[in-house]
CSV table of N, CA and C in Angstrom, one decimal:
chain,number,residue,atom,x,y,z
Y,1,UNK,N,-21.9,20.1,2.1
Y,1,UNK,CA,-23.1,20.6,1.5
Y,1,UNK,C,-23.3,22.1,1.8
Y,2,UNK,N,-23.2,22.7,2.8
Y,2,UNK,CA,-23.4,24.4,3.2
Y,2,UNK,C,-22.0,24.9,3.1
Y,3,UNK,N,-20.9,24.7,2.8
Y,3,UNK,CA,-19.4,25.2,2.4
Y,3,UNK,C,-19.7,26.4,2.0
Y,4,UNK,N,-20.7,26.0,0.4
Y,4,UNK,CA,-20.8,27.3,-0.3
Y,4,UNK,C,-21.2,28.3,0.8
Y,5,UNK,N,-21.9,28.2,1.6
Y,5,UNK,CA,-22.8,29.3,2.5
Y,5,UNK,C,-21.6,29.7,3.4
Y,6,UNK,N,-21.6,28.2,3.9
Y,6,UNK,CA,-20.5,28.8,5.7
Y,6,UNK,C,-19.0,29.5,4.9
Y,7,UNK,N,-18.2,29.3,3.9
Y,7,UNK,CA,-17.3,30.2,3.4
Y,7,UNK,C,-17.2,31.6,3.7
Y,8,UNK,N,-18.5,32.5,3.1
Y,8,UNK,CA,-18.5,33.8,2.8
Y,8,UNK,C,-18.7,34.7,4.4
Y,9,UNK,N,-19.6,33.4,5.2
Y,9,UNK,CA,-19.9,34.0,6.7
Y,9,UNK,C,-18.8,34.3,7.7
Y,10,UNK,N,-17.6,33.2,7.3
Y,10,UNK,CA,-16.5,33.0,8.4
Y,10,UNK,C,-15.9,34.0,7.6
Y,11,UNK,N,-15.7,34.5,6.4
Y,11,UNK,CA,-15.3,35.5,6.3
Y,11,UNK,C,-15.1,36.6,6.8
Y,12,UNK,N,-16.5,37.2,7.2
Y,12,UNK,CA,-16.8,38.2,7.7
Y,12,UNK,C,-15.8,38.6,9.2
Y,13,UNK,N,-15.7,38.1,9.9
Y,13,UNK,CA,-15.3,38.1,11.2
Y,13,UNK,C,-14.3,37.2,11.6
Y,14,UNK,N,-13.3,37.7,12.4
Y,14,UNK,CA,-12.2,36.1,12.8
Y,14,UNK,C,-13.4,35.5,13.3
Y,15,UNK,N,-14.1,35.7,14.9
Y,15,UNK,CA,-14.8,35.2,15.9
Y,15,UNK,C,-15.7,34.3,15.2
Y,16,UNK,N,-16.2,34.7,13.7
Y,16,UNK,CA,-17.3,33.6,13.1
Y,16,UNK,C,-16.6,32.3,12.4
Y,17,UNK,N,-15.1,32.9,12.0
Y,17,UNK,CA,-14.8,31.8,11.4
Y,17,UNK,C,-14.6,30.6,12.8
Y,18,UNK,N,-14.3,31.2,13.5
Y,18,UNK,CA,-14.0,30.5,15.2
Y,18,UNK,C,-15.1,29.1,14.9
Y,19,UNK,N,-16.0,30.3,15.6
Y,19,UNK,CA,-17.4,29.9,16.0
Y,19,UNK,C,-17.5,28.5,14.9
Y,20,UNK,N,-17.6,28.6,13.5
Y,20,UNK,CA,-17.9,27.5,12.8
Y,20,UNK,C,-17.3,26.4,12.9
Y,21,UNK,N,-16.0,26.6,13.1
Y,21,UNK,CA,-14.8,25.3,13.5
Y,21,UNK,C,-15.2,24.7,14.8
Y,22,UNK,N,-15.9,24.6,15.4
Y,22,UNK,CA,-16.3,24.0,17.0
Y,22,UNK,C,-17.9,24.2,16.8
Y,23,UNK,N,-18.1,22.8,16.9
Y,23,UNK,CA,-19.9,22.5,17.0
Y,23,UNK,C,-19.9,22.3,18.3
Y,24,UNK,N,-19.3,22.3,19.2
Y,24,UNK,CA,-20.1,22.8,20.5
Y,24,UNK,C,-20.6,24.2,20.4
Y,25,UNK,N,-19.8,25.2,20.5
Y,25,UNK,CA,-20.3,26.5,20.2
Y,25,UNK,C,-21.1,26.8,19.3
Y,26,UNK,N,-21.0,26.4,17.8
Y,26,UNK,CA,-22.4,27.1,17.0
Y,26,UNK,C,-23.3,26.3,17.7
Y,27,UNK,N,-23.6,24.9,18.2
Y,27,UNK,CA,-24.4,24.8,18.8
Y,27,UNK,C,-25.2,25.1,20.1
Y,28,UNK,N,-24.2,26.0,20.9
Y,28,UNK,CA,-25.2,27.0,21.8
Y,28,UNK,C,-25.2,28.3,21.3
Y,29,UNK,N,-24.9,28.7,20.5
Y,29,UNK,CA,-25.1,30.2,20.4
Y,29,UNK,C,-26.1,30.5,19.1
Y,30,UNK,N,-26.6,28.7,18.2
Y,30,UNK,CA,-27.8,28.4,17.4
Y,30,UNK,C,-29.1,28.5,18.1
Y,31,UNK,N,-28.7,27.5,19.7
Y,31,UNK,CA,-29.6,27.4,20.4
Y,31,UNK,C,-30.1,28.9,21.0
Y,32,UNK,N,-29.2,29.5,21.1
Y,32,UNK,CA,-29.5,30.7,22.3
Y,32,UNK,C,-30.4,31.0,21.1
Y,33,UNK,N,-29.8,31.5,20.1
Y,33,UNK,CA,-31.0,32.8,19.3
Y,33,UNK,C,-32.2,31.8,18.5
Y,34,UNK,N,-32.5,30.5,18.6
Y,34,UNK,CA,-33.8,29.9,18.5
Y,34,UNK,C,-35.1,30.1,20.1
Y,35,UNK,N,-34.0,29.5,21.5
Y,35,UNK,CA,-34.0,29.9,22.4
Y,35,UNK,C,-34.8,31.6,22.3
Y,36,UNK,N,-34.1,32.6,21.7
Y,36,UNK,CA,-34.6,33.8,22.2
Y,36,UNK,C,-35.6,34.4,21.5
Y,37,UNK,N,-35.7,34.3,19.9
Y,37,UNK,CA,-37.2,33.7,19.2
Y,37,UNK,C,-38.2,33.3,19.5
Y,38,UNK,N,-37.6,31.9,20.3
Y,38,UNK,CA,-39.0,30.9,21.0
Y,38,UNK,C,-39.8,32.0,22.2
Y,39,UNK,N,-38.8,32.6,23.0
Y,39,UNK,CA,-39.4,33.0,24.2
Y,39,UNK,C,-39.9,34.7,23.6
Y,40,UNK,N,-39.5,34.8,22.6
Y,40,UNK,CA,-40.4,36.4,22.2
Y,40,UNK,C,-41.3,36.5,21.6
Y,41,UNK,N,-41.1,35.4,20.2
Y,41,UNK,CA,-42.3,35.4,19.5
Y,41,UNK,C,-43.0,34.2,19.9
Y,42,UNK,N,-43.1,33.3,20.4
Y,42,UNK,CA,-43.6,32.0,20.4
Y,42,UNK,C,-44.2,31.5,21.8
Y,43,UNK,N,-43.6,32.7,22.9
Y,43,UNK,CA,-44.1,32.6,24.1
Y,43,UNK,C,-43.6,31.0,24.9
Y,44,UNK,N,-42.6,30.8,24.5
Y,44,UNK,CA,-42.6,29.1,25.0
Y,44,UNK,C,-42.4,29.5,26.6
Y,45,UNK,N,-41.6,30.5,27.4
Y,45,UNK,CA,-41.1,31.0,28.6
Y,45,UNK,C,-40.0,30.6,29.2
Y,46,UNK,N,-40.1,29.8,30.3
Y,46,UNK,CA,-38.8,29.4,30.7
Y,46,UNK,C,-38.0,27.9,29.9
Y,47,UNK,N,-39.0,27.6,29.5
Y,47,UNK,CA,-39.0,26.1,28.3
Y,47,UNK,C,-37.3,26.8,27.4
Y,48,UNK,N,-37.4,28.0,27.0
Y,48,UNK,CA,-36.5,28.1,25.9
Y,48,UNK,C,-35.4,28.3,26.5
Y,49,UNK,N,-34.9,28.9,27.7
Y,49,UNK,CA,-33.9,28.4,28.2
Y,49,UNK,C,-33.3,27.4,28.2
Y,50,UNK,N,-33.6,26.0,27.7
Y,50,UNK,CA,-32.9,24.4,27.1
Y,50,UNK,C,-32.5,24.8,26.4
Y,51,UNK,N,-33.0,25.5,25.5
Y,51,UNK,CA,-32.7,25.7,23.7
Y,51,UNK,C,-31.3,25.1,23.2
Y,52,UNK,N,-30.4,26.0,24.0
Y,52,UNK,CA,-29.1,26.2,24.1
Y,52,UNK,C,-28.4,25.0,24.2
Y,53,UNK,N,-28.9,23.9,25.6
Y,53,UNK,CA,-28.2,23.3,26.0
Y,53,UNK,C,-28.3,22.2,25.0
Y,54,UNK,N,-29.5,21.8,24.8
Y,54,UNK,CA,-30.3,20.8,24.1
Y,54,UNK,C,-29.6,21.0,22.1
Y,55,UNK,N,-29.6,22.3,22.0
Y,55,UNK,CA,-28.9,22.3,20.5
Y,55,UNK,C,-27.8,22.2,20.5
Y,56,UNK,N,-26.7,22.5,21.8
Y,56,UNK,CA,-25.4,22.4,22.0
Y,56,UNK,C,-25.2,19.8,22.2
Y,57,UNK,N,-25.9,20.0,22.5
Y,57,UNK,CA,-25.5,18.3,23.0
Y,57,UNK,C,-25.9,17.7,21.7
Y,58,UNK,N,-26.9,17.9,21.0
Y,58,UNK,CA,-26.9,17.4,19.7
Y,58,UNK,C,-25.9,17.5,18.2
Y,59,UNK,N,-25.8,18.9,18.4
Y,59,UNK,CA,-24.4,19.1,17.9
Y,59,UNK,C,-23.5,18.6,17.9
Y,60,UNK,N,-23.2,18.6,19.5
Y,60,UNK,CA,-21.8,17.3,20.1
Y,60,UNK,C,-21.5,16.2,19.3
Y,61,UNK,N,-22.9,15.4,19.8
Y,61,UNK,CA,-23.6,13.6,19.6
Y,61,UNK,C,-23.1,14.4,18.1
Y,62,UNK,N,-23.5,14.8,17.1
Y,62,UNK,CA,-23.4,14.5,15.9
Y,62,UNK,C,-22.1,14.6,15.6
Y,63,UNK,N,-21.4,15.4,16.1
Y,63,UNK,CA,-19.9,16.0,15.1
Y,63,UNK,C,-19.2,14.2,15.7
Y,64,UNK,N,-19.6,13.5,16.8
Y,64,UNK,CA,-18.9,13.0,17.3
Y,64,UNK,C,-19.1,11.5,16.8
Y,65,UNK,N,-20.4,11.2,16.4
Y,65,UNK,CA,-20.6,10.4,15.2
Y,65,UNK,C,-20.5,10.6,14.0
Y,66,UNK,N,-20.1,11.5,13.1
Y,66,UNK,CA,-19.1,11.5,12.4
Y,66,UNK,C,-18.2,11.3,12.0
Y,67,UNK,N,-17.3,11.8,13.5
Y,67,UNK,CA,-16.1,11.8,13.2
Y,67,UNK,C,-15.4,10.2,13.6
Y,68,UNK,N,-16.6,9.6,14.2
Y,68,UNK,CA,-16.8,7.8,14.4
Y,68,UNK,C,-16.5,7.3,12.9
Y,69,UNK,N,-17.4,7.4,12.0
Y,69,UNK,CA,-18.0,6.9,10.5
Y,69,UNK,C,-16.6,7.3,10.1
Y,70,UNK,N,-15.7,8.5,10.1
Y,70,UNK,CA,-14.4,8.6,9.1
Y,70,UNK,C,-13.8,8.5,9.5
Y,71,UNK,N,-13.2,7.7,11.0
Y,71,UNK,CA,-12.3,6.8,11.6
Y,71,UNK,C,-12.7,5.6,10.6
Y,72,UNK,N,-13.9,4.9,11.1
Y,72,UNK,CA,-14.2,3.4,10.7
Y,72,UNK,C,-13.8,3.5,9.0
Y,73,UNK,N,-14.2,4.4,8.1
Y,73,UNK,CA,-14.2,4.4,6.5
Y,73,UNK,C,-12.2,4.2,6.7
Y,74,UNK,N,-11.5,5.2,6.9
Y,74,UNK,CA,-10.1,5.2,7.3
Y,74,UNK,C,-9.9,4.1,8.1
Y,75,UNK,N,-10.0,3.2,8.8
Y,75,UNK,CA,-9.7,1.9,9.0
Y,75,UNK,C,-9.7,1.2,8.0
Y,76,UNK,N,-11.0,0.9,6.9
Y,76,UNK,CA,-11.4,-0.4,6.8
Y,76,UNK,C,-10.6,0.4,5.0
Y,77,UNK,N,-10.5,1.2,4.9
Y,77,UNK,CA,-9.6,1.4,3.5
Y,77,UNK,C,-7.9,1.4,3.7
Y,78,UNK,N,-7.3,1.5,4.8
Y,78,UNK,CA,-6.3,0.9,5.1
Y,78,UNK,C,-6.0,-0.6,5.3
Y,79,UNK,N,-6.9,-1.1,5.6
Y,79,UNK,CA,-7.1,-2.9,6.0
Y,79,UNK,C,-7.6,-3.3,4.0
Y,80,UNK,N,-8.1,-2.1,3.7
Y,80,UNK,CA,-8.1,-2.9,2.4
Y,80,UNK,C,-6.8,-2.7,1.7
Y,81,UNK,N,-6.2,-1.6,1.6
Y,81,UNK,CA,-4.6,-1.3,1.2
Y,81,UNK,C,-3.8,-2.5,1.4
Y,82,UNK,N,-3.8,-2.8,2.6
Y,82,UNK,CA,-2.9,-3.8,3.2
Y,82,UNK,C,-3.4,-5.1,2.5
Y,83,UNK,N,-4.4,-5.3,2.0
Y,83,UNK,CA,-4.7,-6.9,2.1
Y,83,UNK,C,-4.3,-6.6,0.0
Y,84,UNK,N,-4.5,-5.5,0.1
Y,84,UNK,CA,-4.1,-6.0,-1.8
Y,84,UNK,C,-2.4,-6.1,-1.7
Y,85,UNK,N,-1.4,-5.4,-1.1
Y,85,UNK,CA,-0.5,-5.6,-0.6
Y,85,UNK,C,0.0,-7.0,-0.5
Y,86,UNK,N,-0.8,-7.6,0.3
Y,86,UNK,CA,-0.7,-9.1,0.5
Y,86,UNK,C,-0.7,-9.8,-0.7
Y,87,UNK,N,-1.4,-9.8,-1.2
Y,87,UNK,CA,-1.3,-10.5,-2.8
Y,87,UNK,C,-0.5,-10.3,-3.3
């Protein structure tokens, strides 16, 4: 869905295109500058120091359920291969 967007960005720089291929990383360095936002304009204080960690772990959890869901889809379309095979 964001291709069109993330394309032209990883362009810009090796380090970004880096950065986008590893959701641990865009996820702390998302967090840091929400993180450093929160603590300038929004006054949150030491609270935004999570920012980082908290957008980095979610990131994780996500890419890693994901990449759960197109294991399981790539299982069960192989087990269906095989079973028309069988016939």
């Amino acid at each position: 869905i964001l291709d069109p967007i993330r394309r032209p960005i990883k362009k810009l720089h090796p380090k970004l295109n880096e950065l986008f291929n590893c959701s641990l990383c865009l996820g702390v360095w998302s967090g840091a500058a929400v993180g450093l936002f929160a603590w300038y304009y929004m006054n949150f204080g030491v609270m935004s120091v999570l920012f980082p960690f908290a957008s980095a772990s979610l990131s994780w959890f996500f890419d890693c359920l994901i990449d759960y869901i197109q294991l399981q889809q790539i299982k069960a379309e192989t087990q269906l291969n095989l079973d028309k095979r069988a016939k």
